[in-house]
């Protein structure tokens, strides 16, 4: 009953000074909403990056040769024959071996010209790019082996040149595969299924056309890409590929540098996590500022209500009762600020996700920690004014005007 009475007193005091109470809460509102929004943004980015790397394939790796003196010779580069030998030696443990060739190129149909990206795909092309074909067909191993001058166009490219995606299949376009424009047959059209996040990150980059890698790859290449069939055997297969390349090139294994999609994902995740924590901690400073605001207003409240405190003590209120009354008032201000801040923080994240077409991540534990921290700040900074009120001499308090 006493707690209920203190709650009523605290609520009455807050309502009696609405504007002052709101301005006191403002620091908590800004702090809570900032912490939730920033940490949730970091978690959203981490989740989106993890999903994108899963789409790319965590089995993807690439190797290149780096000599101590940085002197490059033909033995430091990879030829088409080298890639074929690696694929044959590794067998089913690798689902794809190629050079990930990608370059800007020009395309022309009649008087229409367009600049786009041209990417080459080796054998088992769907292992590297599982395109959503909406007309025609995908590139095949035979297209690569027989060096067919075929191309799979992006839907937007096909529509720009031929009006409808279906109309493009079987038509010829002129593309600069190497130095000169050549006739290339359109065998398929695909729809870009990149997530909104990837489209946002790429800034609406140029469209991509896919051709057999054998018709565009140069004689020597800096690095060789491969996809491990079973990611649970990732390290063992990588070690085997590295050892094979060292024997094939007759170089020490230390010269061979390895990188993988899994390592890149882990590195980016760690970086985003650290950034989110640091920025979130900086935003949390505003909670301390809000706590100072609560302490300041509570001190003013104690001063204004000195006579009230004296009357309560004269009527038998104990020191603990007065302490509890003012602590509850500070906690209510802090809790109200925390609740409003949580609403604004979650709303900001949700609206941002809707605006950019992103699936946002708001972890409940982030909200709980932020609100709990704000409550501790409110009670902590309200303790000094409450103790001051509780220790007031009732005789002096009754004489206060």
Tab-separated table of C-alpha atoms in Angstrom:
chain	number	residue	atom	x	y	z
A	1	UNK	CA	0.000	0.000	0.000
A	2	UNK	CA	2.852	2.368	0.878
A	3	UNK	CA	4.508	1.743	-2.485
A	4	UNK	CA	1.201	2.468	-4.241
A	5	UNK	CA	0.900	5.697	-2.277
A	6	UNK	CA	4.448	6.705	-3.302
A	7	UNK	CA	3.631	5.948	-6.919
A	8	UNK	CA	0.594	8.238	-6.735
A	9	UNK	CA	2.683	11.015	-5.179
A	10	UNK	CA	5.405	10.647	-7.810
A	11	UNK	CA	2.865	10.632	-10.642
A	12	UNK	CA	1.159	13.733	-9.230
A	13	UNK	CA	4.494	15.541	-8.985
A	14	UNK	CA	5.410	14.655	-12.571
A	15	UNK	CA	1.990	15.763	-13.876
A	16	UNK	CA	2.194	19.019	-11.942
A	17	UNK	CA	5.311	19.961	-13.915
A	18	UNK	CA	4.654	18.398	-17.324
A	19	UNK	CA	7.055	20.462	-19.430
A	20	UNK	CA	9.882	20.218	-16.910
A	21	UNK	CA	9.358	16.472	-16.573
A	22	UNK	CA	9.356	16.017	-20.363
A	23	UNK	CA	12.552	18.020	-20.789
A	24	UNK	CA	14.110	15.889	-18.047
A	25	UNK	CA	13.105	12.733	-19.922
A	26	UNK	CA	14.458	14.085	-23.209
A	27	UNK	CA	18.031	13.078	-22.435
A	28	UNK	CA	16.923	9.519	-21.698
A	29	UNK	CA	14.733	9.441	-24.806
A	30	UNK	CA	17.579	10.554	-27.077
A	31	UNK	CA	20.057	8.204	-25.405
A	32	UNK	CA	17.855	5.098	-25.535
A	33	UNK	CA	16.668	5.704	-29.112
A	34	UNK	CA	20.244	6.351	-30.289
A	35	UNK	CA	21.645	3.217	-28.665
A	36	UNK	CA	18.866	0.981	-29.999
A	37	UNK	CA	19.000	2.480	-33.502
A	38	UNK	CA	22.799	2.329	-33.813
A	39	UNK	CA	23.238	-1.174	-32.393
A	40	UNK	CA	20.293	-2.477	-34.451
A	41	UNK	CA	21.755	-0.882	-37.579
A	42	UNK	CA	25.035	-2.672	-36.904
A	43	UNK	CA	23.240	-6.002	-36.350
A	44	UNK	CA	21.233	-5.462	-39.531
A	45	UNK	CA	24.374	-4.806	-41.557
A	46	UNK	CA	26.067	-7.895	-40.091
A	47	UNK	CA	23.078	-10.097	-40.917
A	48	UNK	CA	22.797	-8.719	-44.446
A	49	UNK	CA	26.504	-9.230	-45.116
A	50	UNK	CA	26.332	-12.792	-43.767
A	51	UNK	CA	23.370	-13.545	-46.052
A	52	UNK	CA	25.148	-12.071	-49.075
A	53	UNK	CA	28.241	-14.176	-48.467
A	54	UNK	CA	26.060	-17.253	-48.078
A	55	UNK	CA	24.525	-16.420	-51.459
A	56	UNK	CA	27.993	-16.071	-52.978
A	57	UNK	CA	29.010	-19.357	-51.397
A	58	UNK	CA	31.252	-19.820	-48.380
A	59	UNK	CA	33.152	-22.477	-50.323
A	60	UNK	CA	34.601	-19.847	-52.675
A	61	UNK	CA	38.367	-19.268	-52.388
A	62	UNK	CA	41.078	-17.797	-54.542
A	63	UNK	CA	44.862	-18.061	-54.637
A	64	UNK	CA	47.601	-15.900	-56.114
A	65	UNK	CA	51.381	-16.023	-56.067
A	66	UNK	CA	53.346	-13.336	-54.240
A	67	UNK	CA	57.121	-13.663	-54.437
A	68	UNK	CA	59.272	-12.025	-51.721
A	69	UNK	CA	60.804	-9.564	-54.206
A	70	UNK	CA	57.462	-8.886	-55.948
A	71	UNK	CA	58.969	-9.854	-59.294
A	72	UNK	CA	56.343	-11.419	-61.529
A	73	UNK	CA	57.126	-13.872	-64.317
A	74	UNK	CA	54.995	-16.257	-66.311
A	75	UNK	CA	55.494	-18.788	-63.501
A	76	UNK	CA	53.864	-16.340	-61.089
A	77	UNK	CA	50.669	-16.287	-63.156
A	78	UNK	CA	48.041	-18.898	-63.967
A	79	UNK	CA	47.240	-20.148	-67.450
A	80	UNK	CA	44.101	-21.833	-68.754
A	81	UNK	CA	46.051	-25.084	-68.715
A	82	UNK	CA	46.937	-24.558	-65.054
A	83	UNK	CA	43.247	-24.191	-64.166
A	84	UNK	CA	42.390	-27.356	-66.079
A	85	UNK	CA	45.182	-29.267	-64.318
A	86	UNK	CA	44.001	-28.083	-60.876
A	87	UNK	CA	40.421	-29.173	-61.609
A	88	UNK	CA	41.556	-32.574	-62.868
A	89	UNK	CA	43.904	-33.154	-59.917
A	90	UNK	CA	41.353	-32.164	-57.254
A	91	UNK	CA	38.457	-34.074	-58.847
A	92	UNK	CA	35.088	-33.901	-57.107
A	93	UNK	CA	36.482	-31.955	-54.138
A	94	UNK	CA	36.188	-28.796	-56.273
A	95	UNK	CA	32.933	-27.900	-58.002
A	96	UNK	CA	34.386	-24.964	-59.935
A	97	UNK	CA	37.766	-23.679	-61.109
A	98	UNK	CA	38.134	-20.461	-63.083
A	99	UNK	CA	39.536	-16.952	-63.169
A	100	UNK	CA	36.467	-14.856	-62.271
A	101	UNK	CA	37.109	-12.745	-65.368
A	102	UNK	CA	35.101	-9.511	-65.304
A	103	UNK	CA	35.539	-6.404	-67.388
A	104	UNK	CA	33.647	-3.443	-68.784
A	105	UNK	CA	32.713	-3.837	-72.401
A	106	UNK	CA	30.630	-2.233	-75.124
A	107	UNK	CA	27.554	-3.816	-76.695
A	108	UNK	CA	25.799	-2.677	-79.837
A	109	UNK	CA	22.589	-3.637	-81.601
A	110	UNK	CA	21.909	-1.574	-84.702
A	111	UNK	CA	22.379	2.045	-83.634
A	112	UNK	CA	21.908	1.354	-79.944
A	113	UNK	CA	25.038	1.253	-77.816
A	114	UNK	CA	25.506	0.286	-74.174
A	115	UNK	CA	28.385	-0.166	-71.749
A	116	UNK	CA	28.048	-3.039	-69.292
A	117	UNK	CA	30.033	-5.597	-67.330
A	118	UNK	CA	31.042	-8.806	-69.052
A	119	UNK	CA	31.793	-11.754	-66.779
A	120	UNK	CA	33.230	-15.081	-67.879
A	121	UNK	CA	32.091	-18.406	-66.426
A	122	UNK	CA	34.024	-21.660	-66.606
A	123	UNK	CA	32.775	-25.262	-66.442
A	124	UNK	CA	29.844	-25.866	-64.088
A	125	UNK	CA	28.839	-22.194	-64.359
A	126	UNK	CA	25.832	-22.504	-62.029
A	127	UNK	CA	28.196	-23.292	-59.142
A	128	UNK	CA	29.574	-19.761	-59.479
A	129	UNK	CA	26.423	-17.939	-60.661
A	130	UNK	CA	23.042	-19.578	-60.161
A	131	UNK	CA	21.168	-17.176	-62.405
A	132	UNK	CA	17.380	-16.990	-62.568
A	133	UNK	CA	16.842	-17.669	-66.276
A	134	UNK	CA	13.535	-16.236	-67.565
A	135	UNK	CA	14.071	-16.888	-71.288
A	136	UNK	CA	16.335	-19.250	-73.226
A	137	UNK	CA	18.964	-21.181	-71.280
A	138	UNK	CA	22.054	-20.891	-69.123
A	139	UNK	CA	25.627	-21.393	-70.329
A	140	UNK	CA	26.816	-25.015	-70.282
A	141	UNK	CA	30.114	-26.876	-69.941
A	142	UNK	CA	30.045	-27.525	-73.680
A	143	UNK	CA	29.829	-23.767	-74.399
A	144	UNK	CA	33.007	-23.318	-72.378
A	145	UNK	CA	34.839	-26.300	-73.876
A	146	UNK	CA	34.012	-25.423	-77.483
A	147	UNK	CA	34.462	-21.668	-76.961
A	148	UNK	CA	31.021	-20.728	-78.219
A	149	UNK	CA	30.500	-17.009	-78.605
A	150	UNK	CA	27.303	-17.011	-76.584
A	151	UNK	CA	25.963	-14.521	-74.071
A	152	UNK	CA	23.310	-14.492	-71.339
A	153	UNK	CA	21.890	-10.988	-70.966
A	154	UNK	CA	20.331	-9.286	-67.962
A	155	UNK	CA	16.607	-8.647	-68.361
A	156	UNK	CA	17.027	-4.860	-68.454
A	157	UNK	CA	19.658	-5.129	-71.206
A	158	UNK	CA	17.485	-7.438	-73.310
A	159	UNK	CA	14.464	-5.152	-72.946
A	160	UNK	CA	16.474	-2.078	-73.886
A	161	UNK	CA	17.762	-3.670	-77.083
A	162	UNK	CA	14.847	-5.921	-78.099
A	163	UNK	CA	11.739	-4.647	-76.294
A	164	UNK	CA	10.851	-7.970	-74.609
A	165	UNK	CA	13.198	-10.389	-72.877
A	166	UNK	CA	11.902	-13.338	-74.946
A	167	UNK	CA	12.647	-11.473	-78.176
A	168	UNK	CA	16.367	-11.364	-77.376
A	169	UNK	CA	16.928	-15.143	-77.449
A	170	UNK	CA	18.409	-16.220	-80.778
A	171	UNK	CA	19.368	-12.673	-81.762
A	172	UNK	CA	22.908	-11.460	-82.362
A	173	UNK	CA	24.606	-8.582	-80.576
A	174	UNK	CA	27.998	-7.061	-81.171
A	175	UNK	CA	30.314	-7.188	-78.146
A	176	UNK	CA	33.922	-6.296	-77.580
A	177	UNK	CA	35.207	-9.656	-76.317
A	178	UNK	CA	38.829	-8.634	-76.737
A	179	UNK	CA	40.041	-5.790	-78.923
A	180	UNK	CA	37.360	-5.689	-81.613
A	181	UNK	CA	33.572	-5.878	-81.772
A	182	UNK	CA	32.382	-9.410	-82.557
A	183	UNK	CA	29.037	-11.066	-83.238
A	184	UNK	CA	27.753	-12.912	-80.164
A	185	UNK	CA	24.578	-15.013	-79.992
A	186	UNK	CA	22.092	-14.362	-77.172
A	187	UNK	CA	21.118	-17.768	-75.729
A	188	UNK	CA	19.399	-16.645	-72.537
A	189	UNK	CA	18.027	-13.807	-70.409
A	190	UNK	CA	18.191	-13.720	-66.613
A	191	UNK	CA	16.547	-11.629	-63.918
A	192	UNK	CA	18.763	-9.885	-61.372
A	193	UNK	CA	17.788	-11.268	-57.962
A	194	UNK	CA	20.323	-9.307	-55.914
A	195	UNK	CA	18.947	-8.163	-52.576
A	196	UNK	CA	17.969	-4.538	-52.001
A	197	UNK	CA	21.074	-4.247	-49.832
A	198	UNK	CA	23.417	-5.309	-52.642
A	199	UNK	CA	21.688	-3.000	-55.114
A	200	UNK	CA	22.030	-0.176	-52.596
A	201	UNK	CA	25.714	-0.946	-51.974
A	202	UNK	CA	26.473	-1.123	-55.692
A	203	UNK	CA	24.650	2.152	-56.290
A	204	UNK	CA	22.651	0.665	-59.137
A	205	UNK	CA	25.795	-0.477	-60.962
A	206	UNK	CA	25.937	-1.421	-64.618
A	207	UNK	CA	24.178	-4.514	-65.876
A	208	UNK	CA	26.149	-7.738	-66.325
A	209	UNK	CA	26.326	-10.089	-69.279
A	210	UNK	CA	27.731	-13.611	-68.897
A	211	UNK	CA	29.834	-15.377	-71.535
A	212	UNK	CA	31.958	-18.561	-71.571
A	213	UNK	CA	35.243	-17.682	-69.875
A	214	UNK	CA	37.187	-19.455	-72.613
A	215	UNK	CA	36.273	-16.749	-75.178
A	216	UNK	CA	37.489	-13.799	-73.080
A	217	UNK	CA	40.152	-15.023	-70.669
A	218	UNK	CA	43.702	-13.838	-71.319
A	219	UNK	CA	46.635	-16.201	-71.625
A	220	UNK	CA	47.855	-15.512	-68.088
A	221	UNK	CA	45.915	-14.485	-65.006
A	222	UNK	CA	46.857	-13.149	-61.588
A	223	UNK	CA	44.716	-15.500	-59.539
A	224	UNK	CA	42.705	-18.679	-59.762
A	225	UNK	CA	39.277	-19.060	-58.153
A	226	UNK	CA	37.797	-22.333	-56.965
A	227	UNK	CA	34.757	-23.542	-55.037
A	228	UNK	CA	35.101	-26.332	-52.486
A	229	UNK	CA	32.258	-28.813	-52.888
A	230	UNK	CA	32.045	-29.720	-49.190
A	231	UNK	CA	32.600	-26.680	-46.949
A	232	UNK	CA	33.138	-28.972	-43.939
A	233	UNK	CA	36.376	-30.036	-45.660
A	234	UNK	CA	37.329	-26.446	-46.515
A	235	UNK	CA	40.751	-26.269	-44.839
A	236	UNK	CA	41.862	-29.714	-46.005
A	237	UNK	CA	40.930	-29.021	-49.644
A	238	UNK	CA	42.533	-25.569	-49.549
A	239	UNK	CA	45.745	-27.156	-48.235
A	240	UNK	CA	45.673	-29.752	-51.027
A	241	UNK	CA	45.163	-27.095	-53.709
A	242	UNK	CA	47.968	-24.993	-52.254
A	243	UNK	CA	50.353	-27.951	-52.170
A	244	UNK	CA	49.447	-28.911	-55.747
A	245	UNK	CA	50.044	-25.377	-57.074
A	246	UNK	CA	53.407	-25.260	-55.267
A	247	UNK	CA	54.468	-28.506	-56.987
A	248	UNK	CA	53.049	-27.433	-60.339
A	249	UNK	CA	54.857	-24.074	-60.232
A	250	UNK	CA	57.914	-25.442	-58.438
A	251	UNK	CA	57.746	-22.738	-55.769
A	252	UNK	CA	57.573	-22.736	-51.933
A	253	UNK	CA	54.059	-22.863	-50.484
A	254	UNK	CA	54.822	-19.628	-48.614
A	255	UNK	CA	54.681	-17.807	-51.958
A	256	UNK	CA	51.029	-18.801	-52.429
A	257	UNK	CA	48.515	-16.445	-50.828
A	258	UNK	CA	45.023	-17.691	-50.031
A	259	UNK	CA	41.796	-15.838	-49.374
A	260	UNK	CA	38.241	-17.093	-49.049
A	261	UNK	CA	34.694	-15.788	-48.810
A	262	UNK	CA	34.384	-17.280	-45.303
A	263	UNK	CA	37.465	-15.384	-44.079
A	264	UNK	CA	36.278	-12.145	-45.667
A	265	UNK	CA	32.839	-12.559	-44.088
A	266	UNK	CA	34.379	-13.169	-40.657
A	267	UNK	CA	36.646	-10.139	-41.024
A	268	UNK	CA	33.797	-7.843	-42.096
A	269	UNK	CA	31.543	-9.205	-39.333
A	270	UNK	CA	34.203	-8.500	-36.702
A	271	UNK	CA	34.757	-4.988	-38.049
A	272	UNK	CA	31.029	-4.177	-38.137
A	273	UNK	CA	30.577	-5.625	-34.638
A	274	UNK	CA	33.409	-3.526	-33.241
A	275	UNK	CA	32.138	-0.364	-34.962
A	276	UNK	CA	28.612	-0.967	-33.677
A	277	UNK	CA	29.862	-1.457	-30.120
A	278	UNK	CA	32.051	1.657	-30.173
A	279	UNK	CA	29.401	3.918	-31.700
A	280	UNK	CA	26.760	2.452	-29.382
A	281	UNK	CA	28.981	3.177	-26.376
A	282	UNK	CA	29.430	6.771	-27.559
A	283	UNK	CA	25.655	7.119	-27.942
A	284	UNK	CA	25.235	5.725	-24.416
A	285	UNK	CA	27.038	8.809	-23.084
A	286	UNK	CA	23.830	10.730	-23.731
A	287	UNK	CA	22.208	8.463	-21.131
A	288	UNK	CA	24.648	9.800	-18.549
A	289	UNK	CA	23.756	13.327	-19.633
A	290	UNK	CA	20.108	12.395	-19.179
A	291	UNK	CA	20.912	11.043	-15.719
A	292	UNK	CA	22.542	14.328	-14.752
A	293	UNK	CA	19.391	16.093	-15.957
A	294	UNK	CA	17.284	13.866	-13.704
A	295	UNK	CA	19.519	14.605	-10.714
A	296	UNK	CA	19.343	18.341	-11.397
A	297	UNK	CA	15.545	18.391	-11.625
A	298	UNK	CA	15.177	16.167	-8.564
A	299	UNK	CA	17.365	18.546	-6.565
A	300	UNK	CA	15.119	21.405	-7.652
A	301	UNK	CA	12.083	19.333	-6.719
A	302	UNK	CA	13.528	18.575	-3.270
A	303	UNK	CA	14.176	22.285	-2.694
A	304	UNK	CA	10.684	23.263	-3.833
A	305	UNK	CA	9.064	20.612	-1.627
A	306	UNK	CA	11.113	21.168	1.512
A	307	UNK	CA	8.035	22.230	3.504
A	308	UNK	CA	6.094	19.187	2.242
A	309	UNK	CA	8.931	16.942	3.408
A	310	UNK	CA	8.872	18.593	6.847
A	311	UNK	CA	5.114	18.076	7.186
A	312	UNK	CA	5.382	14.398	6.205
A	313	UNK	CA	8.162	13.826	8.711
A	314	UNK	CA	6.221	15.655	11.424
A	315	UNK	CA	3.267	13.346	10.741
A	316	UNK	CA	5.458	10.270	11.232
A	317	UNK	CA	7.028	9.554	7.847
A	318	UNK	CA	10.329	7.741	8.253
A	319	UNK	CA	13.585	8.526	6.493
A	320	UNK	CA	13.150	5.410	4.341
A	321	UNK	CA	9.663	6.537	3.267
A	322	UNK	CA	10.957	9.899	2.005
A	323	UNK	CA	13.913	8.206	0.301
A	324	UNK	CA	11.577	5.738	-1.420
A	325	UNK	CA	9.215	8.510	-2.547
A	326	UNK	CA	11.878	10.488	-4.392
A	327	UNK	CA	13.621	7.383	-5.768
A	328	UNK	CA	10.317	6.192	-7.232
A	329	UNK	CA	9.794	9.592	-8.819
A	330	UNK	CA	13.265	9.492	-10.404
A	331	UNK	CA	12.689	5.911	-11.559
A	332	UNK	CA	9.327	6.838	-13.128
A	333	UNK	CA	10.885	9.695	-15.079
A	334	UNK	CA	13.690	7.411	-16.232
A	335	UNK	CA	11.316	4.549	-17.114
A	336	UNK	CA	9.006	6.854	-19.060
A	337	UNK	CA	11.980	8.246	-20.977
A	338	UNK	CA	13.223	4.697	-21.614
A	339	UNK	CA	9.835	3.540	-22.935
A	340	UNK	CA	9.458	6.539	-25.252
A	341	UNK	CA	13.082	6.218	-26.386
A	342	UNK	CA	12.572	2.519	-27.135
A	343	UNK	CA	9.531	3.343	-29.269
A	344	UNK	CA	11.405	5.996	-31.248
A	345	UNK	CA	14.510	3.813	-31.618
A	346	UNK	CA	12.621	0.769	-32.923
A	347	UNK	CA	10.455	2.994	-35.149
A	348	UNK	CA	13.521	4.684	-36.657
A	349	UNK	CA	15.068	1.307	-37.505
A	350	UNK	CA	11.792	-0.013	-38.971
A	351	UNK	CA	11.197	3.113	-41.064
A	352	UNK	CA	14.783	3.062	-42.316
A	353	UNK	CA	14.377	-0.567	-43.342
A	354	UNK	CA	11.138	0.203	-45.175
A	355	UNK	CA	12.684	3.197	-46.954
A	356	UNK	CA	15.619	1.178	-48.296
A	357	UNK	CA	13.811	-2.134	-48.657
A	358	UNK	CA	15.970	-3.871	-46.041
A	359	UNK	CA	15.034	-6.555	-43.539
A	360	UNK	CA	16.023	-5.005	-40.231
A	361	UNK	CA	17.231	-6.795	-37.096
A	362	UNK	CA	16.222	-5.502	-33.660
A	363	UNK	CA	17.344	-7.886	-30.938
A	364	UNK	CA	15.174	-7.942	-27.783
A	365	UNK	CA	18.277	-8.187	-25.589
A	366	UNK	CA	19.503	-4.843	-26.955
A	367	UNK	CA	16.245	-3.196	-25.859
A	368	UNK	CA	16.377	-4.883	-22.451
A	369	UNK	CA	19.989	-3.831	-21.835
A	370	UNK	CA	19.339	-0.248	-22.968
A	371	UNK	CA	16.204	0.128	-20.818
A	372	UNK	CA	17.854	-1.553	-17.805
A	373	UNK	CA	20.857	0.741	-18.154
A	374	UNK	CA	18.617	3.804	-18.350
A	375	UNK	CA	16.740	2.663	-15.236
A	376	UNK	CA	20.009	2.234	-13.338
A	377	UNK	CA	21.153	5.669	-14.478
A	378	UNK	CA	17.854	7.224	-13.389
A	379	UNK	CA	17.856	5.575	-9.969
A	380	UNK	CA	21.592	6.155	-9.521
A	381	UNK	CA	21.382	9.865	-10.250
A	382	UNK	CA	18.151	10.173	-8.289
A	383	UNK	CA	19.721	8.666	-5.180
A	384	UNK	CA	21.576	11.802	-4.061
A	385	UNK	CA	18.514	14.127	-4.211
A	386	UNK	CA	16.428	11.424	-2.482
A	387	UNK	CA	18.984	11.036	0.313
A	388	UNK	CA	19.105	14.814	0.710
A	389	UNK	CA	15.326	14.920	1.077
A	390	UNK	CA	15.279	11.972	3.464
A	391	UNK	CA	17.876	13.508	5.772
A	392	UNK	CA	16.139	16.884	5.969
A	393	UNK	CA	15.593	18.167	9.523
A	394	UNK	CA	11.776	18.371	9.973
A	395	UNK	CA	12.023	21.477	12.178
A	396	UNK	CA	14.107	23.337	9.607
A	397	UNK	CA	11.898	22.037	6.820
A	398	UNK	CA	8.718	23.297	8.488
A	399	UNK	CA	10.210	26.778	8.799
A	400	UNK	CA	11.199	26.815	5.091
A	401	UNK	CA	9.313	29.376	2.989
